[in-house]
Tab-separated table of C-alpha atoms and ligand atoms in Angstrom:
chain	number	residue	atom	x	y	z
J	100	MET	CA	1.989	-16.842	45.829
J	101	SER	CA	1.799	-18.805	42.583
J	102	GLU	CA	-1.245	-18.775	40.318
J	103	ILE	CA	-2.107	-22.277	41.437
J	104	GLU	CA	-1.852	-21.414	45.098
J	105	ILE	CA	-4.173	-18.444	44.557
J	106	ILE	CA	-6.782	-20.680	42.893
J	107	LYS	CA	-6.521	-23.178	45.729
J	108	GLN	CA	-6.938	-20.511	48.347
J	109	LYS	CA	-10.000	-19.054	46.608
J	110	ILE	CA	-11.864	-22.339	46.339
J	111	GLU	CA	-10.989	-23.998	49.615
J	112	GLU	CA	-13.875	-22.408	51.514
J	113	ILE	CA	-16.431	-24.020	49.187
J	114	ILE	CA	-18.595	-26.528	51.040
J	115	ASP	CA	-18.570	-30.104	49.791
J	116	PRO	CA	-22.209	-31.210	50.241
J	117	SER	CA	-21.194	-34.873	50.399
J	118	SER	CA	-19.433	-34.257	53.699
J	119	GLU	CA	-20.896	-30.879	54.680
J	120	LYS	CA	-17.396	-29.600	55.271
J	121	THR	CA	-15.222	-27.142	53.360
J	122	LEU	CA	-12.772	-28.472	50.776
J	123	LYS	CA	-10.071	-27.214	53.089
J	124	GLU	CA	-11.387	-29.267	56.004
J	125	THR	CA	-11.697	-32.434	53.920
J	126	ASN	CA	-8.368	-31.816	52.133
J	127	GLY	CA	-10.463	-32.473	49.031
J	128	ILE	CA	-8.444	-30.441	46.510
J	129	LYS	CA	-6.176	-33.134	45.110
J	130	HIS	CA	-4.737	-31.302	42.141
J	131	VAL	CA	-4.879	-27.900	40.476
J	132	GLY	CA	-3.242	-27.213	37.139
J	133	ILE	CA	-3.589	-24.844	34.213
J	134	ASP	CA	-3.587	-26.232	30.694
J	135	GLU	CA	-2.361	-24.657	27.469
J	136	ASN	CA	-5.804	-23.141	26.768
J	137	ASN	CA	-5.748	-21.265	30.061
J	138	SER	CA	-8.338	-23.612	31.482
J	139	VAL	CA	-8.052	-24.759	35.076
J	140	ILE	CA	-7.914	-28.506	35.629
J	141	MET	CA	-8.740	-29.978	39.016
J	142	ILE	CA	-9.143	-33.228	40.824
J	143	ILE	CA	-11.585	-32.952	43.726
J	144	GLU	CA	-12.159	-35.748	46.184
J	145	VAL	CA	-15.627	-36.230	47.686
J	146	ASN	CA	-17.342	-38.812	49.883
J	147	ASP	CA	-20.093	-39.379	47.357
J	148	LYS	CA	-20.083	-38.657	43.620
J	149	ASP	CA	-23.851	-38.055	43.571
J	150	ASN	CA	-24.684	-35.822	40.592
J	151	ASN	CA	-26.382	-33.171	42.698
J	152	PHE	CA	-23.321	-32.864	44.897
J	153	THR	CA	-20.766	-32.643	42.092
J	154	LYS	CA	-22.901	-30.194	40.109
J	155	GLN	CA	-23.163	-27.881	43.080
J	156	ILE	CA	-19.389	-27.927	43.632
J	157	THR	CA	-18.731	-27.454	39.898
J	158	ARG	CA	-21.019	-24.409	39.823
J	159	GLU	CA	-19.302	-22.773	42.756
J	160	ILE	CA	-15.808	-23.479	41.482
J	161	ALA	CA	-16.664	-22.252	37.962
J	162	LYS	CA	-17.998	-19.028	39.398
J	163	ILE	CA	-14.724	-18.324	41.177
J	164	VAL	CA	-12.350	-19.594	38.505
J	165	LYS	CA	-14.071	-18.069	35.468
J	166	LEU	CA	-15.867	-14.991	36.761
J	167	ASP	CA	-13.629	-13.878	39.619
J	168	LEU	CA	-10.237	-15.037	38.336
J	169	GLY	CA	-10.860	-14.801	34.590
J	170	TYR	CA	-9.715	-18.228	33.373
J	171	ALA	CA	-11.074	-19.545	30.078
J	172	GLY	CA	-12.662	-22.630	31.545
J	173	VAL	CA	-12.563	-25.262	34.225
J	174	LYS	CA	-12.468	-29.044	34.045
J	175	ILE	CA	-13.073	-30.979	37.224
J	176	GLU	CA	-12.588	-34.659	37.785
J	177	PHE	CA	-14.305	-35.981	40.903
J	178	THR	CA	-12.945	-38.963	42.774
J	179	LYS	CA	-14.492	-40.858	45.624
J	180	ARG	CA	-12.658	-40.868	48.923
J	181	LYS	CA	-11.656	-44.282	50.112
J	182	LEU	CA	-10.392	-45.304	53.477
J	183	ARG	CA	-6.676	-45.785	53.422
J	184	ASN	CA	-4.644	-48.063	55.593
J	185	LYS	CA	-4.137	-45.802	58.565
J	186	LYS	CA	-1.128	-47.558	59.995
J	187	SER	CA	1.195	-47.032	57.059
J	188	LYS	CA	3.713	-44.183	57.197
J	189	THR	CA	5.225	-42.285	54.302
J	190	LEU	CA	8.802	-41.114	53.813
J	191	LEU	CA	9.640	-38.773	50.962
J	192	ILE	CA	13.189	-39.019	49.632
J	193	ALA	CA	14.211	-35.684	48.145
J	194	SER	CA	17.357	-33.995	46.878
J	195	GLY	CA	18.482	-30.752	45.352
J	196	LYS	CA	20.470	-32.232	42.489
J	197	GLY	CA	19.921	-35.356	40.446
J	198	GLY	CA	22.477	-38.140	40.531
J	199	VAL	CA	23.248	-37.862	44.242
J	200	GLY	CA	21.850	-41.321	44.936
J	201	LYS	CA	18.221	-40.729	45.865
J	202	SER	CA	17.009	-43.864	44.134
J	203	THR	CA	19.920	-45.935	45.430
J	204	VAL	CA	19.175	-44.815	48.982
J	205	THR	CA	15.437	-45.447	48.522
J	206	ALA	CA	16.014	-49.003	47.326
J	207	ASN	CA	18.553	-49.821	50.048
J	208	LEU	CA	16.311	-48.373	52.717
J	209	ALA	CA	13.472	-50.531	51.410
J	210	TYR	CA	15.681	-53.607	51.752
J	211	ALA	CA	16.808	-52.611	55.251
J	212	LEU	CA	13.195	-52.167	56.381
J	213	MET	CA	12.229	-55.450	54.730
J	214	ARG	CA	15.071	-57.206	56.595
J	215	MET	CA	13.567	-55.840	59.798
J	216	GLY	CA	10.300	-57.552	58.917
J	217	LYS	CA	8.499	-54.485	57.589
J	218	LYS	CA	6.381	-54.396	54.459
J	219	VAL	CA	7.470	-51.614	52.112
J	220	GLY	CA	5.921	-49.969	49.065
J	221	ILE	CA	8.130	-47.832	46.826
J	222	ILE	CA	6.580	-45.063	44.759
J	223	ASP	CA	8.993	-44.006	42.024
J	224	ALA	CA	7.690	-40.515	41.405
J	225	ASP	CA	10.831	-39.228	39.712
J	226	ILE	CA	8.896	-38.422	36.571
J	227	TYR	CA	11.952	-37.096	34.769
J	228	GLY	CA	14.355	-39.901	35.569
J	229	ALA	CA	12.508	-42.906	36.932
J	230	ASN	CA	15.022	-45.693	37.471
J	231	MET	CA	13.607	-47.851	40.234
J	232	PRO	CA	12.688	-50.613	37.748
J	233	LYS	CA	16.362	-50.791	36.712
J	234	ILE	CA	17.594	-50.945	40.291
J	235	LEU	CA	15.142	-53.701	41.231
J	236	HIS	CA	15.656	-55.547	37.903
J	237	ALA	CA	12.032	-55.045	37.065
J	238	THR	CA	12.252	-53.369	33.676
J	239	ASN	CA	10.300	-56.124	31.943
J	240	HIS	CA	7.364	-55.758	34.233
J	241	VAL	CA	4.105	-54.742	32.578
J	242	LEU	CA	1.540	-52.888	34.626
J	243	MET	CA	-1.701	-54.792	34.954
J	244	GLY	CA	-4.956	-53.085	35.722
J	245	ASP	CA	-8.216	-54.499	37.003
J	246	LYS	CA	-11.649	-53.733	35.578
J	247	ASP	CA	-11.994	-50.559	37.667
J	248	GLY	CA	-8.751	-49.105	36.350
J	249	LYS	CA	-6.776	-49.921	39.483
J	250	ILE	CA	-3.211	-51.093	38.953
J	251	TYR	CA	-1.193	-53.815	40.618
J	252	PRO	CA	2.250	-52.916	41.935
J	253	PHE	CA	5.360	-54.889	40.990
J	254	GLU	CA	6.539	-57.117	43.833
J	255	LYS	CA	9.929	-58.649	44.584
J	256	ASP	CA	11.566	-59.758	47.829
J	257	ASN	CA	8.343	-58.786	49.608
J	258	ILE	CA	8.813	-55.166	48.453
J	259	GLN	CA	6.143	-53.581	46.285
J	260	MET	CA	6.851	-50.848	43.739
J	261	VAL	CA	5.226	-48.677	41.095
J	262	SER	CA	7.091	-46.397	38.730
J	263	THR	CA	6.332	-43.701	36.178
J	264	GLU	CA	8.659	-45.717	33.959
J	265	TYR	CA	5.782	-48.154	33.470
J	266	LEU	CA	3.501	-45.456	32.161
J	267	VAL	CA	5.576	-44.542	29.133
J	268	GLU	CA	7.089	-46.369	26.248
J	269	GLU	CA	10.651	-47.364	26.799
J	270	LYS	CA	13.333	-44.832	25.861
J	271	ARG	CA	10.823	-42.081	25.496
J	272	ALA	CA	11.310	-39.231	27.924
J	273	LEU	CA	8.264	-38.503	29.919
J	274	MET	CA	7.136	-35.006	29.091
J	275	LEU	CA	4.518	-34.124	31.585
J	276	ARG	CA	2.613	-30.959	31.948
J	277	GLY	CA	1.420	-29.887	35.368
J	278	PRO	CA	-2.069	-31.425	35.178
J	279	MET	CA	-0.655	-34.876	34.443
J	280	LEU	CA	1.438	-34.916	37.574
J	281	GLY	CA	-1.501	-34.908	39.931
J	282	LYS	CA	-3.056	-37.743	37.959
J	283	ILE	CA	0.029	-39.880	38.255
J	284	LEU	CA	0.337	-39.270	41.975
J	285	LYS	CA	-3.335	-40.090	42.361
J	286	LEU	CA	-2.839	-43.310	40.426
J	287	PHE	CA	0.069	-44.321	42.651
J	288	PHE	CA	-1.360	-43.226	45.976
J	289	GLU	CA	-5.015	-44.042	45.561
J	290	ASP	CA	-5.617	-46.286	42.587
J	291	THR	CA	-2.877	-48.824	43.137
J	292	LEU	CA	-3.805	-52.107	44.780
J	293	TRP	CA	-1.134	-51.994	47.466
J	294	SER	CA	-0.970	-54.724	50.034
J	295	GLU	CA	-3.014	-53.897	53.120
J	296	GLU	CA	0.059	-54.841	55.124
J	297	ILE	CA	2.291	-51.981	53.978
J	298	ASP	CA	4.051	-50.386	56.941
J	299	TYR	CA	6.112	-47.838	55.011
J	300	PHE	CA	5.748	-46.065	51.711
J	301	LEU	CA	9.017	-44.667	50.348
J	302	VAL	CA	8.572	-42.007	47.678
J	303	ASP	CA	11.513	-41.372	45.336
J	304	LEU	CA	10.968	-37.752	44.291
J	305	PRO	CA	12.306	-35.866	41.281
J	306	PRO	CA	15.274	-33.630	42.112
J	307	GLY	CA	14.486	-30.159	43.358
J	308	THR	CA	11.180	-28.783	44.401
J	309	GLY	CA	8.135	-28.129	42.355
J	310	ASP	CA	4.710	-29.290	41.380
J	311	VAL	CA	5.244	-32.827	42.587
J	312	MET	CA	6.072	-31.691	46.076
J	313	MET	CA	3.087	-29.382	46.123
J	314	ASP	CA	0.717	-32.103	44.983
J	315	LEU	CA	2.182	-34.611	47.405
J	316	LYS	CA	0.790	-32.675	50.308
J	317	ASN	CA	-2.673	-33.621	49.082
J	318	PHE	CA	-2.007	-37.327	49.095
J	319	SER	CA	0.019	-37.871	52.205
J	320	GLU	CA	-0.385	-35.079	54.658
J	321	GLU	CA	1.500	-36.903	57.393
J	322	ALA	CA	4.530	-37.723	55.261
J	323	LYS	CA	8.016	-36.837	56.479
J	324	MET	CA	10.974	-36.023	54.268
J	325	VAL	CA	14.686	-36.791	54.151
J	326	ILE	CA	17.131	-34.961	51.917
J	327	VAL	CA	19.936	-36.805	50.177
J	328	THR	CA	23.128	-34.996	49.227
J	329	THR	CA	26.734	-35.787	48.381
J	330	PRO	CA	29.662	-34.123	50.188
J	331	GLN	CA	30.410	-31.632	47.399
J	332	GLU	CA	29.893	-27.969	48.120
J	333	SER	CA	27.731	-27.557	44.997
J	334	ALA	CA	25.425	-30.458	45.917
J	335	ALA	CA	25.107	-29.277	49.516
J	336	HIS	CA	24.291	-25.752	48.404
J	337	ILE	CA	21.388	-26.943	46.248
J	338	ALA	CA	20.243	-29.419	48.898
J	339	ILE	CA	19.905	-26.551	51.371
J	340	LYS	CA	17.778	-24.657	48.877
J	341	ALA	CA	15.580	-27.706	48.335
J	342	GLY	CA	15.261	-28.123	52.103
J	343	TYR	CA	14.064	-24.563	52.567
J	344	ALA	CA	11.646	-24.900	49.659
J	345	ALA	CA	10.255	-28.079	51.211
J	346	LYS	CA	9.795	-26.314	54.528
J	347	ASP	CA	7.991	-23.494	52.738
J	348	LEU	CA	5.553	-26.096	51.412
J	349	SER	CA	5.098	-27.275	55.037
J	350	GLN	CA	6.946	-30.515	54.430
J	351	ASP	CA	8.378	-31.929	57.618
J	352	VAL	CA	12.099	-32.487	56.973
J	353	ILE	CA	13.394	-35.048	59.510
J	354	GLY	CA	16.989	-35.452	58.432
J	355	VAL	CA	19.778	-35.458	55.899
J	356	ILE	CA	21.584	-38.435	54.354
J	357	GLU	CA	25.055	-37.947	52.898
J	358	ASN	CA	25.782	-40.411	50.108
J	359	MET	CA	29.128	-41.225	48.473
J	360	SER	CA	30.813	-39.818	51.578
J	361	TYR	CA	33.984	-41.840	51.424
J	362	TYR	CA	35.753	-44.775	49.854
J	363	GLU	CA	37.158	-47.326	52.225
J	364	VAL	CA	40.141	-49.602	51.574
J	365	ASN	CA	41.769	-51.610	54.355
J	366	ASN	CA	40.161	-49.496	57.063
J	367	GLU	CA	41.463	-46.338	55.451
J	368	PHE	CA	38.872	-43.726	54.585
J	369	HIS	CA	39.320	-41.607	51.482
J	370	TYR	CA	37.123	-38.526	51.278
J	371	ILE	CA	37.166	-38.309	47.517
J	372	PHE	CA	34.381	-35.737	47.191
J	373	GLY	CA	35.354	-33.650	50.196
J	374	LYS	CA	33.929	-33.694	53.656
J	375	ASP	CA	30.988	-32.444	55.660
J	376	GLY	CA	28.578	-31.422	52.877
J	377	GLY	CA	25.842	-33.427	54.580
J	378	LYS	CA	26.617	-31.971	57.980
J	379	LYS	CA	26.414	-28.486	56.553
J	380	VAL	CA	22.970	-29.180	55.089
J	381	ALA	CA	21.749	-30.757	58.338
J	382	ASP	CA	23.044	-27.853	60.461
J	383	GLU	CA	21.495	-25.307	58.161
J	384	LEU	CA	18.101	-27.044	58.194
J	385	LEU	CA	18.349	-27.753	61.942
J	386	VAL	CA	17.938	-31.497	61.524
J	387	GLU	CA	20.066	-34.562	62.172
J	388	LEU	CA	22.618	-35.978	59.736
J	389	LEU	CA	21.157	-39.488	59.753
J	390	ALA	CA	23.879	-41.361	57.889
J	391	THR	CA	27.054	-41.045	55.852
J	392	LEU	CA	27.177	-43.752	53.208
J	393	PRO	CA	30.245	-45.221	51.529
J	394	ILE	CA	31.011	-45.285	47.835
J	395	THR	CA	30.306	-48.842	46.784
J	396	ASN	CA	30.890	-51.037	43.772
J	397	TYR	CA	28.652	-49.910	40.932
J	398	GLU	CA	27.800	-53.511	40.106
J	399	LYS	CA	26.178	-54.003	43.459
J	400	ILE	CA	23.595	-51.335	44.068
J	401	ILE	CA	21.748	-53.152	46.856
J	402	CYS	CA	24.090	-53.707	49.802
J	403	ASP	CA	24.150	-57.148	51.412
J	404	GLU	CA	22.796	-57.423	54.925
J	405	THR	CA	26.218	-58.291	56.321
J	406	ASP	CA	28.235	-55.724	54.349
J	407	MET	CA	29.319	-52.578	56.140
J	408	CYS	CA	26.957	-50.555	53.957
J	409	GLY	CA	24.116	-52.998	54.709
J	410	ILE	CA	24.698	-52.444	58.413
J	411	ILE	CA	24.753	-48.663	57.970
J	412	TYR	CA	21.426	-48.858	56.121
J	413	LEU	CA	19.973	-50.986	58.912
J	414	ASN	CA	20.914	-48.337	61.469
J	415	LEU	CA	19.509	-45.658	59.214
J	416	ALA	CA	16.239	-47.595	58.919
J	417	LYS	CA	16.018	-47.864	62.718
J	418	LYS	CA	16.498	-44.114	63.109
J	419	ILE	CA	13.889	-43.385	60.473
J	420	ILE	CA	11.333	-45.697	62.066
J	421	LYS	CA	11.721	-43.709	65.285
J	422	LEU	CA	11.320	-40.387	63.483
J	423	LEU	CA	8.245	-41.340	61.427
U	150	ADP	N1	27.104	-44.916	47.371
U	150	ADP	C1	27.297	-45.089	46.064
U	150	ADP	N2	28.441	-45.634	45.615
U	150	ADP	C2	28.642	-45.797	44.278
U	150	ADP	N3	27.791	-45.447	43.332
U	150	ADP	C3	26.614	-44.881	43.725
U	150	ADP	C4	26.312	-44.685	45.102
U	150	ADP	N4	25.084	-44.107	45.181
U	150	ADP	C5	24.658	-43.969	43.916
U	150	ADP	N5	25.555	-44.429	43.037
U	150	ADP	C6	25.445	-44.407	41.555
U	150	ADP	O1	25.297	-43.070	41.135
U	150	ADP	C7	24.362	-42.963	40.090
U	150	ADP	C8	23.219	-42.049	40.510
U	150	ADP	O2	22.509	-42.635	41.589
U	150	ADP	P1	20.911	-42.568	41.673
U	150	ADP	O3	20.520	-43.316	42.896
U	150	ADP	O4	20.307	-42.977	40.399
U	150	ADP	O5	20.745	-40.997	41.906
U	150	ADP	P2	19.418	-40.086	41.870
U	150	ADP	O6	18.247	-40.974	42.091
U	150	ADP	O7	19.622	-39.102	42.976
U	150	ADP	O8	19.396	-39.421	40.535
U	150	ADP	C9	23.908	-44.371	39.790
U	150	ADP	O9	24.654	-44.874	38.730
U	150	ADP	C10	24.216	-45.131	41.081
U	150	ADP	O10	24.442	-46.488	40.850
U	151	MG	MG1	16.653	-41.365	40.793
């Protein structure tokens, strides 16, 4: 068990007086991190930020974190629970390696769902390589906030989107320490003024497994996950590892998508990167291989509705709707 998991486990039996339930029951522990001064940083969600309530929780957490576990300090940010649109579903798009087409698949899936009349919100949570703004031609967008610090998502073609790209200056790599991650996810999941109509949230994750995946559990407990891979042995191998790691974090993996599976000319299929990597990952994780996607022209990232790849994405979207 990691340090962070141990802290979580120790504090989850604390009663939140604003709901008279344990933090475990309310799923109130939204983030736990450790900063460079060996202080524990937390985000705790409560029904009511009444001073008496938050002080009581702070006391009990400090006792465990400082006295029992020996950390230098503890900083707690309290947030008020708000009712979320219950009908919307969340799909996490994960991969082992970077560059396998996670973002491309996310964007095309968003378009396929939109073409079926669904309202989609994309959360670009790939903090190390956010590129959804590029794909949707939205790099000039500037995030606007309202007076309460809530942000408005970018919207185009009836698809809404937020990206970590908007939180940093252009061309500057986003160097985030653990505690920042939870804050960004909180901003995107809870402090973004999404349309009430959103049917599906698609979350473009960073490659691999890690803090983001752990924190995600706190924001969308019901979310399901797909794993994107390419046919290569090396990509499949790492995708399997990521799949197992996701399962260890109790993420519900519903299928595998193989991207860049083949190149088609005149009805002839060329398996440039080899064959069956996706199938291998799906078999290993005991889930369905949901789609095998063609290599397409790099100038056209979003497939047209009537193109072969557009039709494949439509079928993929239908399958995913059933599985969510
Ligand atoms: N099916 C495909 N055919 C051709 N190029 C693709 C395909 N899928 C992705 N790409 C290209 O590969 C690169 C990596 O894709 P991207 O979606 O950014 O991967 P990831 O999000 O997994 O890092 C991009 O330049 C993208 O345009
Ligand atoms: Mg990406």
